[in-house]
Coordinates of C-alpha atoms in Angstrom, one line a residue:
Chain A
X1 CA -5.3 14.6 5.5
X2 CA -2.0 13.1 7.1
X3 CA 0.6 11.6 5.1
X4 CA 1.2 8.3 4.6
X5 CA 4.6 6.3 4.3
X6 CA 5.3 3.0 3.2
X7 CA 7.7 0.5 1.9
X8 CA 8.1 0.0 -1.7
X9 CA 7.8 -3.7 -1.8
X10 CA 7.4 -7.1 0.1
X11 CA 7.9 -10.7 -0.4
X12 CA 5.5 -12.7 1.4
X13 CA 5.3 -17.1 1.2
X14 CA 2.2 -18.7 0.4
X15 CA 0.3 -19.3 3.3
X16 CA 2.5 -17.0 5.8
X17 CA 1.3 -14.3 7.1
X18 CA 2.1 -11.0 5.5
X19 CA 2.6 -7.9 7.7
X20 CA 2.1 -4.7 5.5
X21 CA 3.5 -1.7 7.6
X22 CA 2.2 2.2 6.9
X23 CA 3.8 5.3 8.9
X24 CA 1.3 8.3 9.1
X25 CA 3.0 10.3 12.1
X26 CA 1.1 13.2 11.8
X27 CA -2.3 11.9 12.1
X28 CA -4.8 13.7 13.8
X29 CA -7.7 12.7 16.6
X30 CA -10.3 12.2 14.1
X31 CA -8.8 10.4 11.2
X32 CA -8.9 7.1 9.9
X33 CA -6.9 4.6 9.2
X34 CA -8.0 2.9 5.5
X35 CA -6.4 0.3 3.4
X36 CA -6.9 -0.7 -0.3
X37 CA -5.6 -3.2 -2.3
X38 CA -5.5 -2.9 -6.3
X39 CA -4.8 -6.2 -8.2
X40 CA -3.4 -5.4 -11.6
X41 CA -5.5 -4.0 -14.0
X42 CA -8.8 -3.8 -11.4
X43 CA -10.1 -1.4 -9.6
X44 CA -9.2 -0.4 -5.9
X45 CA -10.8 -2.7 -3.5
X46 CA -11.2 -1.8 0.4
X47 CA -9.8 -3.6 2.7
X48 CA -10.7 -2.8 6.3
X49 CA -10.4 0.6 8.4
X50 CA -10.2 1.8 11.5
X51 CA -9.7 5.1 14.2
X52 CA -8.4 3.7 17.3
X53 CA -8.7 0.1 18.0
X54 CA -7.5 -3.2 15.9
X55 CA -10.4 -4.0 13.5
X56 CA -10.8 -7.2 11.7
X57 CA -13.0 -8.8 9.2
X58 CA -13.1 -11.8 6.8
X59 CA -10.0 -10.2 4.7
X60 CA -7.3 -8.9 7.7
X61 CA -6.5 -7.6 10.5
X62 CA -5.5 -4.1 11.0
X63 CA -3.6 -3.3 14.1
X64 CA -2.8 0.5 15.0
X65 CA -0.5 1.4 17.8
X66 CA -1.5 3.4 21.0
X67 CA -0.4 6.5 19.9
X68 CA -1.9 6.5 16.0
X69 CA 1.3 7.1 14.2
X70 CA 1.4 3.7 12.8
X71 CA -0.4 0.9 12.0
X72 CA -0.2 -2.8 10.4
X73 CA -2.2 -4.6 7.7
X74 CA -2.3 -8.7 8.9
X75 CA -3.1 -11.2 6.2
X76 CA -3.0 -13.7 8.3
X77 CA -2.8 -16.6 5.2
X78 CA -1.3 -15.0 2.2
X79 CA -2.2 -16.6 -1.2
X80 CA -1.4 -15.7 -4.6
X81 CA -4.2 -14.3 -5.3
X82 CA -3.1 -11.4 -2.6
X83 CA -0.1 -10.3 -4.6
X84 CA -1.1 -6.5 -5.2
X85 CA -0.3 -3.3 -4.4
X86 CA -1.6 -2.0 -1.3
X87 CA -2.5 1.1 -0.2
X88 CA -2.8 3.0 3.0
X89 CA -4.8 6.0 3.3
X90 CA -5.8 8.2 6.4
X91 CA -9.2 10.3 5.7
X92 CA -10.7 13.0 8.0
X93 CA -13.7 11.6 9.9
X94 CA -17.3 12.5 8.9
X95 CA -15.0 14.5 6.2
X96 CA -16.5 16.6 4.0
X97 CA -18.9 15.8 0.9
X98 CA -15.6 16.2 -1.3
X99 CA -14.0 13.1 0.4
X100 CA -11.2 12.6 -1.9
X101 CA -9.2 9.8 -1.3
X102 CA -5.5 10.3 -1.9
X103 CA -3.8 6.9 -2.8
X104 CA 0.4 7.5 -2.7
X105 CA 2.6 4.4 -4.2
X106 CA 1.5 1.8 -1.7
X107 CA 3.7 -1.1 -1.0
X108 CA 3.8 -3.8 -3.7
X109 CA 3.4 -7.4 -1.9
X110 CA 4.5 -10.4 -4.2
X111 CA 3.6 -13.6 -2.6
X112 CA 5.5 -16.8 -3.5
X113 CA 4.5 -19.8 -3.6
Chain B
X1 CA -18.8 -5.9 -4.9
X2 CA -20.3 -3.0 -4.2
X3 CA -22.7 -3.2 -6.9
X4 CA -21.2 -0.8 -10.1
X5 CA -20.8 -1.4 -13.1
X6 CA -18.7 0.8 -15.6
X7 CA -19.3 0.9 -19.3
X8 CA -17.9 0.6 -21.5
X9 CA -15.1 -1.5 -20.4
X10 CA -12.8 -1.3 -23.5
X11 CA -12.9 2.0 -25.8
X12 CA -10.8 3.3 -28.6
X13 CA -11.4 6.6 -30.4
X14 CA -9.5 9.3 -32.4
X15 CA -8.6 12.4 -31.4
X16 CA -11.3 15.3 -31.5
X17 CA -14.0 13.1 -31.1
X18 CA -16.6 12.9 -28.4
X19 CA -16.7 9.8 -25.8
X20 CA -19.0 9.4 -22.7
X21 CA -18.4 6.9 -20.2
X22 CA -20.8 5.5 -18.0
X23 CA -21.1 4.6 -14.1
X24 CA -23.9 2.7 -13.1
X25 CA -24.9 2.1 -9.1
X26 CA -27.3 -0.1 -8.0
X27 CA -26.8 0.2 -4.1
X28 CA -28.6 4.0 -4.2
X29 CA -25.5 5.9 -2.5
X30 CA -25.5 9.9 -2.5
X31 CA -21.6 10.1 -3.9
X32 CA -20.1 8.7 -7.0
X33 CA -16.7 10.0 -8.2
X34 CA -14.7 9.6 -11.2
X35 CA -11.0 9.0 -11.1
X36 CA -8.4 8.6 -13.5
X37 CA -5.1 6.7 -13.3
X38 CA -1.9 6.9 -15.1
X39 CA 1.5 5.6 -14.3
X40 CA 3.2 8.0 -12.0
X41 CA 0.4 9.7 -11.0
X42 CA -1.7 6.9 -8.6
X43 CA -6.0 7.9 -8.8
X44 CA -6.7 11.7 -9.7
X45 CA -10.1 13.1 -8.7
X46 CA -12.0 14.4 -11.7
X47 CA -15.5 15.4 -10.9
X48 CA -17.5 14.1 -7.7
X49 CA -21.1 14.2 -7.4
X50 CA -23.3 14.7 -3.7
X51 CA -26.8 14.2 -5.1
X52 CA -28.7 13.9 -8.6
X53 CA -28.1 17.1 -10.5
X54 CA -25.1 18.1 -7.7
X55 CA -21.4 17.9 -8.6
X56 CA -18.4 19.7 -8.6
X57 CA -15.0 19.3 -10.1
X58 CA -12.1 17.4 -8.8
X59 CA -8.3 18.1 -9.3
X60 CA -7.9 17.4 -13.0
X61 CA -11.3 18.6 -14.2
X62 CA -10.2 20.3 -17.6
X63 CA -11.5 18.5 -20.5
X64 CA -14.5 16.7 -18.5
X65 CA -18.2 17.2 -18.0
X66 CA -20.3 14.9 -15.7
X67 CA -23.9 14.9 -15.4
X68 CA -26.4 13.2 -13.1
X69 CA -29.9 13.0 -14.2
X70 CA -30.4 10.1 -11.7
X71 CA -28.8 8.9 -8.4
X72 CA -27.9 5.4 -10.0
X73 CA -26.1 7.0 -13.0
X74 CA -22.9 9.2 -12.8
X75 CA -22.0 9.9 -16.8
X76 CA -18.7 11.2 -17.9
X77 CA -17.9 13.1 -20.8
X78 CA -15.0 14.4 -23.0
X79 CA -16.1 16.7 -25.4
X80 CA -13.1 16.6 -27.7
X81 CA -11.1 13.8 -26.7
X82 CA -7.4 14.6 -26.4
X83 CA -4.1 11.9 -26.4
X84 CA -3.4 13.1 -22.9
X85 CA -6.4 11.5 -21.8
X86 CA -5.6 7.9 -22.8
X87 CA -5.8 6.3 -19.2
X88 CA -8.0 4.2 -16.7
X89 CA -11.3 5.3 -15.6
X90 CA -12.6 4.7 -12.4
X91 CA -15.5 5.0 -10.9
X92 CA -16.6 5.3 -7.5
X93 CA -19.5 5.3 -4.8
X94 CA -19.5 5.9 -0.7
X95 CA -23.1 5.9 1.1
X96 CA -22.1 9.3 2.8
X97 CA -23.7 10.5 6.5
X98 CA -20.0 10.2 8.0
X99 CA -19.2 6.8 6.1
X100 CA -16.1 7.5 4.2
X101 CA -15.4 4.6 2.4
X102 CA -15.7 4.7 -1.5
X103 CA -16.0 1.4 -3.4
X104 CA -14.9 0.8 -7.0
X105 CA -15.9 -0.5 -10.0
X106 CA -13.8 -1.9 -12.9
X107 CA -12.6 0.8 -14.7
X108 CA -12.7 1.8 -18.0
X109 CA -9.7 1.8 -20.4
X110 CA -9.5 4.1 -23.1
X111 CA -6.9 4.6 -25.7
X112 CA -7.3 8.0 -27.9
X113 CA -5.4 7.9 -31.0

């Protein structure tokens, strides 16, 4: 599976938008695009996903560029309650019956009120 | 929520001594994993399981047992529970037939002394 980079950290304000940015330049054709977010001391929760296009569902917005090697995670209203670390992840499609998921540091978003 | 529940949520123990976690499903999907995590070291695999009675070991395996007697249930054991394995346990599930994304429940902390 590809690599992933991130930033450390962000700062976000309350009820801004927050724009989580993840690097994975070495993706291939048939990988995915995942992100998880792990508030402190719970479990990993997903997010959204996606191959190609820019997805969205009742959390974000995930918006990959043309050629795959980036991609951003849109919260289009940040609260509080979205101060966690975030995770992005590529995975092999219709992967294996293994599919391990590898979650790196991840990006730390504090939002402020 | 994806429907799985962890037990129990809270466990202390001495060294030496055996301790079996549980994972409990209730959405009937084919994979359930186990994962640790530990500060430093993001999720580790442990063991994985495909199917009742299928599994396999993940990438820190040594020390653990798992057993699945039915698809709901996903058991994890340490037969002689060491200090190095003071951590957070997490379970997971994904559906499987090329749907990759694994859901998680609360975790389990446990503190061997």
């Amino acid at each position: 599976d590809a690599k992933t980079t991130q930033p450390t950290s962000m700062d976000c304000a309350e009820g801004r938008a927050a724009n989580l940015p993840c690097n994975h330049s070495t993706i291939s054709g048939n990988e995915y695009v995942y992100w998880y977010r792990q508030i402190h001391s719970q479990g990993p929760q997903y997010i959204i996903h996606g191959l190609k296009n820019n997805e969205t569902n009742e959390m974000a917005s995930l918006i990959i560029t043309e050629d795959r090697k980036s991609s951003t995670l849109i919260l289009p209203h940040a609260t509080l309650r979205d101060t966690a670390v975030y995770y992005c992840i590529v995975i092999h499609a219709g992967g294996t019956s293994y599919g391990k998921l590898t979650f790196g540091q991840g990006t730390i978003l504090t939002v402020h009120p | 929520d994806a429907g799985i529940t962890q037990s129990p949520r809270h466990k202390v123990t001495e060294t030496g001594t055996p301790v079996t976690l549980r994972c409990h499903q209730t959405e009937n999907h084919r994979y359930m994993y186990w994962y640790r995590q530990d500060p430093g070291h993001g999720l580790r695999l442990i063991h994985y399981s495909y199917g009742v009675k299928d599994t396999d070991k993940g990438e820190v395996s040594d020390g653990y047992s798992v057993s699945r007697s039915k698809t709901e249930d996903f058991l994890l054991t340490l037969e002689s529970a060491t200090s190095s394995q003071t951590s957070v346990y997490f379970c997971a599930i994904r559906p499987g037939q090329g749907e990759e994304t694994q859901y998680f429940g609360p975790g389990t902390r446990l503190l061997v002394l």
